Amino acid sequence: MSIELDATTYVHAKPATAHSYILPAVVDVLKNSFQEANETAVFDLGCGTGGAAAVLAEKGYDVVGVDPSKDGIAKARTAHPDLPLEIGSGYEDLSSRYGTFDAVISLEVVEHVYDPKAFSTTIYDLVKPGGIAVVSTPFHGYWKNLALAVSGKMDDHFMPLKDHGHIKFWSPETLSTLLVETGFEDVDFEYVGRIPLLAKSMIAIAQKPH
């Protein structure tokens, strides 16, 4: 199955706005998950213009990343020429190309993909046994959706008129189910941006069995 993912033209090479509240939590997750000095290999699936990868590299992680956007990778290479960031999609056999990693991060990507099961399988294959997947996506919960509906902000939230916008709307239950059915276990969630009930995004942390 081949699906074209080159869908985004990036305005700049800075971290996305959402990274301001997502990245600190991701950094803490990685710090708390790996105690050994050699556990530093991180794969960034959907790295965009390399903003998140650059932050992690500055903190000592060995980061490799791919993104389907030629424009995004061009900006990433200009802004971060020392980082191995390349064109690639979550539907490719990336583990054969890059090997496996202590952690795979995918930030604000899964809501854009047409085949989440194939995407999740790619993540699973990239994670070493005993490693983790860290997947963030906009949070959709009952109380948040109710607040959006009452305030008339639902259209702004779902962005139906934006090219290449969100096509999947995940809850903790559905994202957990996706990861568990792929083979991950012990899926935990953190909620970032506002209080948990009205969080902007949620971060799933899933363990790959040894």
PDB file of C-alpha atoms in Angstrom, residues 30-210:
ATOM      1  CA  LEU A  30      13.036  10.277  28.179  1.00  0.00           C
ATOM      2  CA  LYS A  31      15.072  11.326  31.214  1.00  0.00           C
ATOM      3  CA  ASN A  32      12.935   9.223  33.553  1.00  0.00           C
ATOM      4  CA  SER A  33      12.781   6.206  31.247  1.00  0.00           C
ATOM      5  CA  PHE A  34      16.475   5.645  30.593  1.00  0.00           C
ATOM      6  CA  GLN A  35      19.046   5.381  33.352  1.00  0.00           C
ATOM      7  CA  GLU A  36      21.900   3.791  31.415  1.00  0.00           C
ATOM      8  CA  ALA A  37      24.454   6.098  29.815  1.00  0.00           C
ATOM      9  CA  ASN A  38      24.215   4.271  26.485  1.00  0.00           C
ATOM     10  CA  GLU A  39      20.428   4.590  26.191  1.00  0.00           C
ATOM     11  CA  THR A  40      20.419   7.708  24.058  1.00  0.00           C
ATOM     12  CA  ALA A  41      19.245   6.582  20.593  1.00  0.00           C
ATOM     13  CA  VAL A  42      16.038   8.403  19.604  1.00  0.00           C
ATOM     14  CA  PHE A  43      14.151   8.280  16.317  1.00  0.00           C
ATOM     15  CA  ASP A  44      11.888  11.222  15.447  1.00  0.00           C
ATOM     16  CA  LEU A  45       9.124  10.019  13.133  1.00  0.00           C
ATOM     17  CA  GLY A  46       7.605  13.046  11.449  1.00  0.00           C
ATOM     18  CA  CYS A  47      10.438  15.363  12.434  1.00  0.00           C
ATOM     19  CA  GLY A  48       9.184  18.315  10.385  1.00  0.00           C
ATOM     20  CA  THR A  49      11.842  21.009  10.223  1.00  0.00           C
ATOM     21  CA  GLY A  50      13.895  19.380  12.976  1.00  0.00           C
ATOM     22  CA  GLY A  51      13.007  21.608  15.914  1.00  0.00           C
ATOM     23  CA  ALA A  52      12.308  18.797  18.372  1.00  0.00           C
ATOM     24  CA  ALA A  53      15.257  16.733  17.154  1.00  0.00           C
ATOM     25  CA  ALA A  54      17.571  19.697  17.697  1.00  0.00           C
ATOM     26  CA  VAL A  55      16.357  20.196  21.272  1.00  0.00           C
ATOM     27  CA  LEU A  56      16.937  16.524  22.087  1.00  0.00           C
ATOM     28  CA  ALA A  57      20.352  16.540  20.418  1.00  0.00           C
ATOM     29  CA  GLU A  58      21.356  19.490  22.586  1.00  0.00           C
ATOM     30  CA  LYS A  59      20.440  17.407  25.623  1.00  0.00           C
ATOM     31  CA  GLY A  60      22.772  14.625  24.576  1.00  0.00           C
ATOM     32  CA  TYR A  61      20.503  12.267  22.648  1.00  0.00           C
ATOM     33  CA  ASP A  62      21.602  10.680  19.388  1.00  0.00           C
ATOM     34  CA  VAL A  63      18.672  11.643  17.182  1.00  0.00           C
ATOM     35  CA  VAL A  64      17.739  10.413  13.722  1.00  0.00           C
ATOM     36  CA  GLY A  65      14.597  11.684  12.028  1.00  0.00           C
ATOM     37  CA  VAL A  66      12.483  11.450   8.913  1.00  0.00           C
ATOM     38  CA  ASP A  67       9.616  13.445   7.489  1.00  0.00           C
ATOM     39  CA  PRO A  68       7.707  13.027   4.205  1.00  0.00           C
ATOM     40  CA  SER A  69       7.848  16.738   3.423  1.00  0.00           C
ATOM     41  CA  LYS A  70      10.672  17.692   1.060  1.00  0.00           C
ATOM     42  CA  ASP A  71      10.205  21.308   2.097  1.00  0.00           C
ATOM     43  CA  GLY A  72      10.397  20.430   5.787  1.00  0.00           C
ATOM     44  CA  ILE A  73      13.568  18.378   5.401  1.00  0.00           C
ATOM     45  CA  ALA A  74      15.180  21.077   3.245  1.00  0.00           C
ATOM     46  CA  LYS A  75      14.600  23.617   6.026  1.00  0.00           C
ATOM     47  CA  ALA A  76      15.763  21.097   8.641  1.00  0.00           C
ATOM     48  CA  ARG A  77      19.035  20.512   6.819  1.00  0.00           C
ATOM     49  CA  THR A  78      19.627  24.239   6.517  1.00  0.00           C
ATOM     50  CA  ALA A  79      18.884  24.945  10.167  1.00  0.00           C
ATOM     51  CA  HIS A  80      20.452  21.778  11.604  1.00  0.00           C
ATOM     52  CA  PRO A  81      23.075  20.535   9.131  1.00  0.00           C
ATOM     53  CA  ASP A  82      24.707  18.228  11.675  1.00  0.00           C
ATOM     54  CA  LEU A  83      21.533  16.234  12.335  1.00  0.00           C
ATOM     55  CA  PRO A  84      20.702  13.133  10.234  1.00  0.00           C
ATOM     56  CA  LEU A  85      17.226  14.208   9.123  1.00  0.00           C
ATOM     57  CA  GLU A  86      15.978  12.711   5.878  1.00  0.00           C
ATOM     58  CA  ILE A  87      12.900  12.282   3.700  1.00  0.00           C
ATOM     59  CA  GLY A  88      10.892   9.236   4.711  1.00  0.00           C
ATOM     60  CA  SER A  89       7.399   8.192   5.727  1.00  0.00           C
ATOM     61  CA  GLY A  90       5.781   6.143   8.436  1.00  0.00           C
ATOM     62  CA  TYR A  91       4.613   3.653   5.820  1.00  0.00           C
ATOM     63  CA  GLU A  92       8.130   2.588   4.852  1.00  0.00           C
ATOM     64  CA  ASP A  93      10.233  -0.211   6.332  1.00  0.00           C
ATOM     65  CA  LEU A  94      12.275   2.267   8.328  1.00  0.00           C
ATOM     66  CA  SER A  95      13.730  -0.286  10.744  1.00  0.00           C
ATOM     67  CA  SER A  96      15.501  -2.046   7.874  1.00  0.00           C
ATOM     68  CA  ARG A  97      16.937   1.303   6.813  1.00  0.00           C
ATOM     69  CA  TYR A  98      17.845   2.738  10.225  1.00  0.00           C
ATOM     70  CA  GLY A  99      17.802  -0.097  12.756  1.00  0.00           C
ATOM     71  CA  THR A 100      16.158   0.156  16.171  1.00  0.00           C
ATOM     72  CA  PHE A 101      16.184   2.787  18.903  1.00  0.00           C
ATOM     73  CA  ASP A 102      15.773   3.163  22.648  1.00  0.00           C
ATOM     74  CA  ALA A 103      12.876   5.535  22.000  1.00  0.00           C
ATOM     75  CA  VAL A 104      10.767   6.603  19.059  1.00  0.00           C
ATOM     76  CA  ILE A 105       8.983   9.929  19.315  1.00  0.00           C
ATOM     77  CA  SER A 106       6.214  11.092  17.021  1.00  0.00           C
ATOM     78  CA  LEU A 107       4.828  14.473  17.983  1.00  0.00           C
ATOM     79  CA  GLU A 108       1.509  15.738  16.600  1.00  0.00           C
ATOM     80  CA  VAL A 109       1.673  13.372  13.627  1.00  0.00           C
ATOM     81  CA  VAL A 110      -0.700  10.447  14.160  1.00  0.00           C
ATOM     82  CA  GLU A 111      -3.755  12.682  13.675  1.00  0.00           C
ATOM     83  CA  HIS A 112      -2.618  13.274  10.077  1.00  0.00           C
ATOM     84  CA  VAL A 113      -2.088   9.695   8.884  1.00  0.00           C
ATOM     85  CA  TYR A 114      -4.520   7.700   6.751  1.00  0.00           C
ATOM     86  CA  ASP A 115      -3.410   4.277   7.955  1.00  0.00           C
ATOM     87  CA  PRO A 116      -2.732   4.473  11.704  1.00  0.00           C
ATOM     88  CA  LYS A 117      -2.189   0.715  12.051  1.00  0.00           C
ATOM     89  CA  ALA A 118       0.616   0.721   9.479  1.00  0.00           C
ATOM     90  CA  PHE A 119       2.065   3.835  11.100  1.00  0.00           C
ATOM     91  CA  SER A 120       1.972   2.266  14.570  1.00  0.00           C
ATOM     92  CA  THR A 121       3.597  -0.904  13.238  1.00  0.00           C
ATOM     93  CA  THR A 122       6.439   1.169  11.824  1.00  0.00           C
ATOM     94  CA  ILE A 123       6.938   2.753  15.243  1.00  0.00           C
ATOM     95  CA  TYR A 124       6.891  -0.673  16.917  1.00  0.00           C
ATOM     96  CA  ASP A 125       9.501  -2.057  14.534  1.00  0.00           C
ATOM     97  CA  LEU A 126      11.789   0.925  15.205  1.00  0.00           C
ATOM     98  CA  VAL A 127      11.727   0.474  18.989  1.00  0.00           C
ATOM     99  CA  LYS A 128      14.237  -1.839  20.632  1.00  0.00           C
ATOM    100  CA  PRO A 129      12.809  -4.535  22.932  1.00  0.00           C
ATOM    101  CA  GLY A 130      12.331  -2.814  26.279  1.00  0.00           C
ATOM    102  CA  GLY A 131      12.295   0.625  24.628  1.00  0.00           C
ATOM    103  CA  ILE A 132       9.457   3.107  24.459  1.00  0.00           C
ATOM    104  CA  ALA A 133       7.268   4.947  21.988  1.00  0.00           C
ATOM    105  CA  VAL A 134       6.277   8.524  22.811  1.00  0.00           C
ATOM    106  CA  VAL A 135       3.329   9.669  20.715  1.00  0.00           C
ATOM    107  CA  SER A 136       1.608  13.020  21.136  1.00  0.00           C
ATOM    108  CA  THR A 137      -1.610  14.168  19.525  1.00  0.00           C
ATOM    109  CA  PRO A 138      -4.310  16.770  20.211  1.00  0.00           C
ATOM    110  CA  PHE A 139      -6.471  15.688  23.146  1.00  0.00           C
ATOM    111  CA  HIS A 140     -10.123  14.947  22.535  1.00  0.00           C
ATOM    112  CA  GLY A 141     -12.118  14.322  25.680  1.00  0.00           C
ATOM    113  CA  TYR A 142     -15.785  14.676  26.569  1.00  0.00           C
ATOM    114  CA  TRP A 143     -15.446  17.785  28.738  1.00  0.00           C
ATOM    115  CA  LYS A 144     -13.067  19.510  26.369  1.00  0.00           C
ATOM    116  CA  ASN A 145     -15.296  18.832  23.375  1.00  0.00           C
ATOM    117  CA  LEU A 146     -18.310  20.031  25.357  1.00  0.00           C
ATOM    118  CA  ALA A 147     -16.482  23.249  26.257  1.00  0.00           C
ATOM    119  CA  LEU A 148     -15.522  23.766  22.617  1.00  0.00           C
ATOM    120  CA  ALA A 149     -19.081  23.212  21.456  1.00  0.00           C
ATOM    121  CA  VAL A 150     -20.579  25.559  24.054  1.00  0.00           C
ATOM    122  CA  SER A 151     -18.030  28.282  23.296  1.00  0.00           C
ATOM    123  CA  GLY A 152     -18.468  27.959  19.524  1.00  0.00           C
ATOM    124  CA  LYS A 153     -14.808  26.990  19.033  1.00  0.00           C
ATOM    125  CA  MET A 154     -15.346  23.535  17.529  1.00  0.00           C
ATOM    126  CA  ASP A 155     -14.581  24.626  13.959  1.00  0.00           C
ATOM    127  CA  ASP A 156     -11.352  26.303  15.041  1.00  0.00           C
ATOM    128  CA  HIS A 157     -10.343  23.136  16.869  1.00  0.00           C
ATOM    129  CA  PHE A 158     -11.024  20.682  14.034  1.00  0.00           C
ATOM    130  CA  MET A 159      -9.709  22.994  11.270  1.00  0.00           C
ATOM    131  CA  PRO A 160     -11.714  21.459   8.376  1.00  0.00           C
ATOM    132  CA  LEU A 161     -10.640  24.158   5.900  1.00  0.00           C
ATOM    133  CA  LYS A 162      -6.895  23.772   6.517  1.00  0.00           C
ATOM    134  CA  ASP A 163      -5.018  21.873   3.812  1.00  0.00           C
ATOM    135  CA  HIS A 164      -3.535  18.614   5.077  1.00  0.00           C
ATOM    136  CA  GLY A 165      -5.120  19.080   8.475  1.00  0.00           C
ATOM    137  CA  HIS A 166      -6.246  16.588  11.071  1.00  0.00           C
ATOM    138  CA  ILE A 167      -8.124  13.562   9.763  1.00  0.00           C
ATOM    139  CA  LYS A 168      -8.103  11.388  12.910  1.00  0.00           C
ATOM    140  CA  PHE A 169      -9.314  12.516  16.309  1.00  0.00           C
ATOM    141  CA  TRP A 170      -7.878  10.411  19.102  1.00  0.00           C
ATOM    142  CA  SER A 171      -9.025   9.798  22.649  1.00  0.00           C
ATOM    143  CA  PRO A 172      -6.859   8.092  25.288  1.00  0.00           C
ATOM    144  CA  GLU A 173      -8.922   4.950  24.769  1.00  0.00           C
ATOM    145  CA  THR A 174      -8.554   4.780  20.996  1.00  0.00           C
ATOM    146  CA  LEU A 175      -4.859   5.685  20.949  1.00  0.00           C
ATOM    147  CA  SER A 176      -4.147   3.162  23.700  1.00  0.00           C
ATOM    148  CA  THR A 177      -6.042   0.510  21.745  1.00  0.00           C
ATOM    149  CA  LEU A 178      -4.008   1.270  18.611  1.00  0.00           C
ATOM    150  CA  LEU A 179      -0.708   0.898  20.465  1.00  0.00           C
ATOM    151  CA  VAL A 180      -1.696  -2.227  22.402  1.00  0.00           C
ATOM    152  CA  GLU A 181      -3.011  -3.961  19.300  1.00  0.00           C
ATOM    153  CA  THR A 182       0.322  -3.203  17.638  1.00  0.00           C
ATOM    154  CA  GLY A 183       2.147  -5.017  20.443  1.00  0.00           C
ATOM    155  CA  PHE A 184       3.005  -2.309  22.961  1.00  0.00           C
ATOM    156  CA  GLU A 185       2.072  -2.620  26.626  1.00  0.00           C
ATOM    157  CA  ASP A 186       1.795  -0.455  29.750  1.00  0.00           C
ATOM    158  CA  VAL A 187       0.471   2.593  27.904  1.00  0.00           C
ATOM    159  CA  ASP A 188       0.432   5.679  30.126  1.00  0.00           C
ATOM    160  CA  PHE A 189      -0.679   9.207  29.316  1.00  0.00           C
ATOM    161  CA  GLU A 190       0.415  12.691  30.214  1.00  0.00           C
ATOM    162  CA  TYR A 191      -1.681  15.756  29.464  1.00  0.00           C
ATOM    163  CA  VAL A 192      -0.077  19.053  28.505  1.00  0.00           C
ATOM    164  CA  GLY A 193      -1.244  22.589  27.819  1.00  0.00           C
ATOM    165  CA  ARG A 194      -3.981  23.621  30.278  1.00  0.00           C
ATOM    166  CA  ILE A 195      -5.449  21.403  32.997  1.00  0.00           C
ATOM    167  CA  PRO A 196      -5.876  17.699  32.102  1.00  0.00           C
ATOM    168  CA  LEU A 197      -9.629  17.894  31.400  1.00  0.00           C
ATOM    169  CA  LEU A 198      -9.045  20.681  28.875  1.00  0.00           C
ATOM    170  CA  ALA A 199      -5.532  19.712  27.783  1.00  0.00           C
ATOM    171  CA  LYS A 200      -4.296  20.844  24.394  1.00  0.00           C
ATOM    172  CA  SER A 201      -2.437  17.599  23.740  1.00  0.00           C
ATOM    173  CA  MET A 202      -1.944  14.188  25.267  1.00  0.00           C
ATOM    174  CA  ILE A 203       1.249  12.152  25.224  1.00  0.00           C
ATOM    175  CA  ALA A 204       1.106   8.370  25.129  1.00  0.00           C
ATOM    176  CA  ILE A 205       4.111   6.524  26.539  1.00  0.00           C
ATOM    177  CA  ALA A 206       4.097   2.861  25.500  1.00  0.00           C
ATOM    178  CA  GLN A 207       6.559   0.109  26.372  1.00  0.00           C
ATOM    179  CA  LYS A 208       7.771  -2.516  23.915  1.00  0.00           C
ATOM    180  CA  PRO A 209       8.104  -5.903  25.649  1.00  0.00           C
ATOM    181  CA  HIS A 210      11.609  -7.315  26.176  1.00  0.00           C
TER     182      HIS A 210
END
